[in-house]
PDB file of C-alpha atoms in Angstrom:
ATOM      1  CA  MET A   1      41.198  -9.231  25.474  1.00  0.00           C
ATOM      2  CA  LYS A   2      41.430  -6.301  21.992  1.00  0.00           C
ATOM      3  CA  SER A   3      40.451  -8.031  19.693  1.00  0.00           C
ATOM      4  CA  LEU A   4      36.920  -9.126  21.871  1.00  0.00           C
ATOM      5  CA  LEU A   5      36.716  -5.003  21.788  1.00  0.00           C
ATOM      6  CA  THR A   6      37.155  -5.384  18.085  1.00  0.00           C
ATOM      7  CA  LEU A   7      34.989  -8.565  17.569  1.00  0.00           C
ATOM      8  CA  ALA A   8      32.280  -6.030  19.551  1.00  0.00           C
ATOM      9  CA  LEU A   9      31.724  -3.132  18.425  1.00  0.00           C
ATOM     10  CA  LEU A  10      31.738  -5.051  14.409  1.00  0.00           C
ATOM     11  CA  THR A  11      28.678  -7.266  15.431  1.00  0.00           C
ATOM     12  CA  SER A  12      26.971  -3.911  16.883  1.00  0.00           C
ATOM     13  CA  ALA A  13      27.524  -1.639  13.855  1.00  0.00           C
ATOM     14  CA  LEU A  14      26.145  -4.428  11.870  1.00  0.00           C
ATOM     15  CA  LEU A  15      23.472  -5.359  14.149  1.00  0.00           C
ATOM     16  CA  LEU A  16      22.738  -1.956  14.269  1.00  0.00           C
ATOM     17  CA  GLY A  17      23.366  -1.386  10.169  1.00  0.00           C
ATOM     18  CA  GLY A  18      20.620  -4.210   9.509  1.00  0.00           C
ATOM     19  CA  CYS A  19      17.673  -2.645  11.797  1.00  0.00           C
ATOM     20  CA  ALA A  20      14.710  -2.542  10.281  1.00  0.00           C
ATOM     21  CA  HIS A  21      12.846   0.423  10.319  1.00  0.00           C
ATOM     22  CA  VAL A  22      10.239  -0.172   8.329  1.00  0.00           C
ATOM     23  CA  SER A  23       6.452  -1.330  10.254  1.00  0.00           C
ATOM     24  CA  ARG A  24       4.497  -3.956   7.760  1.00  0.00           C
ATOM     25  CA  VAL A  25       0.924  -4.858   8.943  1.00  0.00           C
ATOM     26  CA  ASP A  26      -0.433  -7.992   7.143  1.00  0.00           C
ATOM     27  CA  ALA A  27      -4.260  -8.308   7.369  1.00  0.00           C
ATOM     28  CA  GLY A  28      -5.321 -11.228   4.598  1.00  0.00           C
ATOM     29  CA  PRO A  29      -4.669 -10.101   0.888  1.00  0.00           C
ATOM     30  CA  LEU A  30      -3.708  -5.841   2.594  1.00  0.00           C
ATOM     31  CA  THR A  31      -0.963  -5.584   3.928  1.00  0.00           C
ATOM     32  CA  ALA A  32       0.700  -1.785   4.769  1.00  0.00           C
ATOM     33  CA  PHE A  33       3.861  -0.585   4.870  1.00  0.00           C
ATOM     34  CA  GLY A  34       4.108   1.935   7.447  1.00  0.00           C
ATOM     35  CA  GLU A  35       7.866   4.792   8.682  1.00  0.00           C
ATOM     36  CA  PRO A  36       8.796   7.427  11.128  1.00  0.00           C
ATOM     37  CA  LEU A  37       7.725  10.496   8.483  1.00  0.00           C
ATOM     38  CA  GLU A  38       6.940  12.672  10.676  1.00  0.00           C
ATOM     39  CA  GLN A  39       7.696  12.352  13.648  1.00  0.00           C
ATOM     40  CA  PRO A  40      10.361   9.263  15.393  1.00  0.00           C
ATOM     41  CA  ASP A  41       8.586   7.566  17.436  1.00  0.00           C
ATOM     42  CA  GLN A  42       5.335   6.743  15.708  1.00  0.00           C
ATOM     43  CA  TYR A  43       5.230   5.118  12.534  1.00  0.00           C
ATOM     44  CA  LEU A  44       2.723   6.241   9.459  1.00  0.00           C
ATOM     45  CA  TYR A  45       1.555   3.497   6.805  1.00  0.00           C
ATOM     46  CA  TYR A  46       1.502   4.686   3.367  1.00  0.00           C
ATOM     47  CA  LEU A  47       0.880   2.441   1.151  1.00  0.00           C
ATOM     48  CA  VAL A  48      -1.339  -0.021   1.418  1.00  0.00           C
ATOM     49  CA  ARG A  49      -1.735  -2.723  -1.060  1.00  0.00           C
ATOM     50  CA  ILE A  50      -4.675  -5.058  -1.418  1.00  0.00           C
ATOM     51  CA  ASP A  51      -3.255  -8.055  -4.097  1.00  0.00           C
ATOM     52  CA  ASN A  52      -6.879 -10.452  -4.450  1.00  0.00           C
ATOM     53  CA  ARG A  53      -6.087 -11.480  -7.929  1.00  0.00           C
ATOM     54  CA  GLY A  54      -6.412 -15.094  -7.843  1.00  0.00           C
ATOM     55  CA  ARG A  55      -8.481 -15.323  -5.397  1.00  0.00           C
ATOM     56  CA  PRO A  56     -12.406 -14.649  -5.711  1.00  0.00           C
ATOM     57  CA  PRO A  57     -14.187 -11.408  -4.901  1.00  0.00           C
ATOM     58  CA  ASP A  58     -15.433 -11.590  -1.699  1.00  0.00           C
ATOM     59  CA  ALA A  59     -11.791 -11.767  -0.689  1.00  0.00           C
ATOM     60  CA  LEU A  60     -11.493  -8.470  -0.550  1.00  0.00           C
ATOM     61  CA  PRO A  61     -12.006  -6.957   2.486  1.00  0.00           C
ATOM     62  CA  PRO A  62     -14.620  -4.745   3.301  1.00  0.00           C
ATOM     63  CA  LEU A  63     -13.882  -1.518   2.753  1.00  0.00           C
ATOM     64  CA  ALA A  64     -13.939   1.548   0.446  1.00  0.00           C
ATOM     65  CA  ILE A  65     -12.101   4.049  -1.197  1.00  0.00           C
ATOM     66  CA  ARG A  66     -12.958   7.755  -1.208  1.00  0.00           C
ATOM     67  CA  PHE A  67     -12.159   9.053  -4.643  1.00  0.00           C
ATOM     68  CA  PRO A  68     -11.363  12.488  -4.997  1.00  0.00           C
ATOM     69  CA  ASP A  69     -14.594  13.917  -7.169  1.00  0.00           C
ATOM     70  CA  ALA A  70     -17.481  10.837  -5.484  1.00  0.00           C
ATOM     71  CA  ASP A  71     -20.057  12.013  -3.010  1.00  0.00           C
ATOM     72  CA  ARG A  72     -19.216   9.553  -1.413  1.00  0.00           C
ATOM     73  CA  PRO A  73     -16.611   5.764  -0.382  1.00  0.00           C
ATOM     74  CA  ILE A  74     -16.764   3.598  -3.454  1.00  0.00           C
ATOM     75  CA  GLY A  75     -16.634   0.017  -1.753  1.00  0.00           C
ATOM     76  CA  LEU A  76     -14.055  -2.357  -2.800  1.00  0.00           C
ATOM     77  CA  ASP A  77     -16.539  -4.916  -3.956  1.00  0.00           C
ATOM     78  CA  ALA A  78     -18.343  -2.352  -5.768  1.00  0.00           C
ATOM     79  CA  LEU A  79     -15.464  -0.930  -8.150  1.00  0.00           C
ATOM     80  CA  THR A  80     -15.991  -1.826 -11.600  1.00  0.00           C
ATOM     81  CA  PRO A  81     -13.859  -0.412 -15.083  1.00  0.00           C
ATOM     82  CA  SER A  82     -16.148   1.162 -15.728  1.00  0.00           C
ATOM     83  CA  VAL A  83     -17.153   2.788 -11.974  1.00  0.00           C
ATOM     84  CA  THR A  84     -13.533   3.512 -11.922  1.00  0.00           C
ATOM     85  CA  ALA A  85     -12.885   5.120 -15.056  1.00  0.00           C
ATOM     86  CA  ARG A  86     -15.593   7.568 -13.782  1.00  0.00           C
ATOM     87  CA  TYR A  87     -12.387   9.063 -11.438  1.00  0.00           C
ATOM     88  CA  LEU A  88      -9.344   7.661 -12.616  1.00  0.00           C
ATOM     89  CA  PRO A  89      -7.563   8.188 -15.653  1.00  0.00           C
ATOM     90  CA  ALA A  90      -6.056   5.145 -17.257  1.00  0.00           C
ATOM     91  CA  PHE A  91      -3.417   3.995 -16.261  1.00  0.00           C
ATOM     92  CA  VAL A  92      -0.445   4.928 -18.281  1.00  0.00           C
ATOM     93  CA  PRO A  93       3.409   2.829 -17.863  1.00  0.00           C
ATOM     94  CA  PRO A  94       5.695   4.889 -16.991  1.00  0.00           C
ATOM     95  CA  PRO A  95       8.698   5.921 -20.035  1.00  0.00           C
ATOM     96  CA  GLN A  96      11.519   4.584 -18.362  1.00  0.00           C
ATOM     97  CA  TRP A  97       9.973   0.487 -18.060  1.00  0.00           C
ATOM     98  CA  PRO A  98      11.324  -1.859 -20.608  1.00  0.00           C
ATOM     99  CA  ALA A  99       8.828  -2.138 -23.298  1.00  0.00           C
ATOM    100  CA  THR A 100       8.122  -5.982 -22.247  1.00  0.00           C
ATOM    101  CA  TRP A 101       6.996  -3.983 -19.431  1.00  0.00           C
ATOM    102  CA  LYS A 102       4.445  -1.497 -20.810  1.00  0.00           C
ATOM    103  CA  GLU A 103       3.441  -4.279 -23.664  1.00  0.00           C
ATOM    104  CA  LYS A 104       2.189  -6.351 -20.809  1.00  0.00           C
ATOM    105  CA  ALA A 105       0.827  -3.768 -19.004  1.00  0.00           C
ATOM    106  CA  SER A 106      -1.143  -2.259 -21.785  1.00  0.00           C
ATOM    107  CA  ARG A 107      -2.929  -6.059 -21.591  1.00  0.00           C
ATOM    108  CA  GLN A 108      -4.920  -5.243 -18.156  1.00  0.00           C
ATOM    109  CA  THR A 109      -7.333  -2.333 -17.573  1.00  0.00           C
ATOM    110  CA  ALA A 110      -5.592  -0.628 -14.859  1.00  0.00           C
ATOM    111  CA  PHE A 111      -6.923   3.048 -13.750  1.00  0.00           C
ATOM    112  CA  GLU A 112      -4.763   5.580 -11.593  1.00  0.00           C
ATOM    113  CA  GLY A 113      -4.533   8.578  -9.969  1.00  0.00           C
ATOM    114  CA  GLY A 114      -3.710  10.151  -6.544  1.00  0.00           C
ATOM    115  CA  GLY A 115      -2.192   8.699  -5.420  1.00  0.00           C
ATOM    116  CA  ILE A 116      -4.876   5.375  -5.715  1.00  0.00           C
ATOM    117  CA  TYR A 117      -4.034   2.910  -8.715  1.00  0.00           C
ATOM    118  CA  VAL A 118      -6.954   0.085  -9.176  1.00  0.00           C
ATOM    119  CA  GLY A 119      -5.808  -2.647 -11.520  1.00  0.00           C
ATOM    120  CA  PHE A 120      -8.209  -5.239 -12.806  1.00  0.00           C
ATOM    121  CA  GLU A 121      -8.913  -8.788 -13.933  1.00  0.00           C
ATOM    122  CA  ALA A 122     -11.959 -10.857 -15.191  1.00  0.00           C
ATOM    123  CA  GLN A 123     -13.573 -11.700 -12.256  1.00  0.00           C
ATOM    124  CA  GLY A 124     -13.170  -7.841 -10.418  1.00  0.00           C
ATOM    125  CA  PRO A 125     -10.083  -5.811  -8.576  1.00  0.00           C
ATOM    126  CA  GLY A 126      -7.053  -7.451  -8.997  1.00  0.00           C
ATOM    127  CA  PHE A 127      -4.146  -5.507  -7.515  1.00  0.00           C
ATOM    128  CA  ILE A 128      -5.284  -2.026  -5.468  1.00  0.00           C
ATOM    129  CA  ALA A 129      -2.674  -0.490  -3.777  1.00  0.00           C
ATOM    130  CA  LEU A 130      -3.417   3.356  -1.952  1.00  0.00           C
ATOM    131  CA  CYS A 131      -0.313   5.264  -1.584  1.00  0.00           C
ATOM    132  CA  SER A 132       0.400   9.113   0.163  1.00  0.00           C
ATOM    133  CA  HIS A 133       4.427   8.596  -0.868  1.00  0.00           C
ATOM    134  CA  CYS A 134       5.020   7.303  -3.683  1.00  0.00           C
ATOM    135  CA  HIS A 135       6.945   8.040  -6.686  1.00  0.00           C
ATOM    136  CA  GLY A 136       8.447  10.910  -5.349  1.00  0.00           C
ATOM    137  CA  GLY A 137       5.169  13.120  -4.794  1.00  0.00           C
ATOM    138  CA  ARG A 138       2.926  13.288  -1.893  1.00  0.00           C
ATOM    139  CA  HIS A 139      -1.184  12.227  -2.207  1.00  0.00           C
ATOM    140  CA  SER A 140      -4.022  12.034   0.724  1.00  0.00           C
ATOM    141  CA  PRO A 141      -5.991   8.544  -0.923  1.00  0.00           C
ATOM    142  CA  VAL A 142      -8.400   7.509   1.720  1.00  0.00           C
ATOM    143  CA  LEU A 143     -10.132   4.362   2.635  1.00  0.00           C
ATOM    144  CA  CYS A 144     -12.577   3.713   4.363  1.00  0.00           C
ATOM    145  CA  THR A 145     -14.470   0.513   5.922  1.00  0.00           C
ATOM    146  CA  ALA A 146     -17.182  -0.477   3.578  1.00  0.00           C
ATOM    147  CA  ASP A 147     -19.879   1.310   4.511  1.00  0.00           C
ATOM    148  CA  GLY A 148     -17.739   4.523   4.678  1.00  0.00           C
ATOM    149  CA  SER A 149     -19.262   5.309   8.380  1.00  0.00           C
ATOM    150  CA  VAL A 150     -14.573   5.287   9.043  1.00  0.00           C
ATOM    151  CA  CYS A 151     -12.192   7.540   7.300  1.00  0.00           C
ATOM    152  CA  HIS A 152      -9.160   7.750   7.561  1.00  0.00           C
ATOM    153  CA  GLN A 153      -6.903   9.412   4.690  1.00  0.00           C
ATOM    154  CA  LEU A 154      -2.903   8.453   3.938  1.00  0.00           C
ATOM    155  CA  PRO A 155      -0.418   8.523   6.172  1.00  0.00           C
ATOM    156  CA  VAL A 156      -2.249   6.915   8.551  1.00  0.00           C
ATOM    157  CA  THR A 157      -1.277   5.570  11.463  1.00  0.00           C
ATOM    158  CA  TYR A 158      -1.138   1.797  13.101  1.00  0.00           C
ATOM    159  CA  GLU A 159      -4.623   2.966  15.485  1.00  0.00           C
ATOM    160  CA  GLY A 160      -6.260   4.497  12.452  1.00  0.00           C
ATOM    161  CA  LEU A 161      -5.095   1.443   9.874  1.00  0.00           C
ATOM    162  CA  VAL A 162      -6.494  -1.387  12.564  1.00  0.00           C
ATOM    163  CA  GLU A 163     -10.063   0.969  12.931  1.00  0.00           C
ATOM    164  CA  LEU A 164     -10.762   0.593   8.949  1.00  0.00           C
ATOM    165  CA  ILE A 165      -8.970  -3.342   9.724  1.00  0.00           C
ATOM    166  CA  GLY A 166      -9.367  -4.776  12.340  1.00  0.00           C
ATOM    167  CA  PRO A 167      -6.322  -6.590  13.890  1.00  0.00           C
ATOM    168  CA  PRO A 168      -4.575  -7.969  12.106  1.00  0.00           C
ATOM    169  CA  ASP A 169      -2.436 -11.274  11.427  1.00  0.00           C
ATOM    170  CA  ARG A 170       0.551 -10.793  11.199  1.00  0.00           C
ATOM    171  CA  VAL A 171       3.096  -7.583  12.425  1.00  0.00           C
ATOM    172  CA  GLN A 172       6.925  -6.967  11.473  1.00  0.00           C
ATOM    173  CA  LYS A 173       9.749  -4.944  11.268  1.00  0.00           C
ATOM    174  CA  VAL A 174      10.835  -4.976   7.655  1.00  0.00           C
ATOM    175  CA  ARG A 175      14.254  -3.928   6.172  1.00  0.00           C
ATOM    176  CA  GLU A 176      12.136  -2.505   2.464  1.00  0.00           C
ATOM    177  CA  VAL A 177       9.144  -1.728   1.216  1.00  0.00           C
ATOM    178  CA  THR A 178       7.898  -4.922  -1.320  1.00  0.00           C
ATOM    179  CA  TYR A 179       6.332  -3.773  -3.823  1.00  0.00           C
TER     180      TYR A 179
END
């Protein structure tokens, strides 16, 4: 009986210790991560990634970014290096990166600032990330529908995220955010 109780306690500890606390939402090339940042019963999505690398520009979701100094949101499909450079500085790799990563980054056209990262491929935006709670800082990036009629500042609730992207392809709980 004692060994059965020990087994039950050990199993419970393992199951509870491995609980997933991060919500991952996937919708085409878009992935969003959320956690209960301020209230334990509500997930807030603080990281939205759009990985369009190797895909045609028309595979981008119909969304827009409101850059801090822009008059209006700019559609993802309208992003070019020259447009993006008006609002964001060129990406500079962190000093702690290995030399090989820095060298690779120097060959890419990318911009970063205010919780927004935009990296380009030859055919257009390849990787876009908006993050409100990353790298120890707090930012307020704004994601909008393509026409700019609906905008939400990150972190955003699940309902707000669905208002922007529509019903997701998949929602799952994961243990960590993957970058």
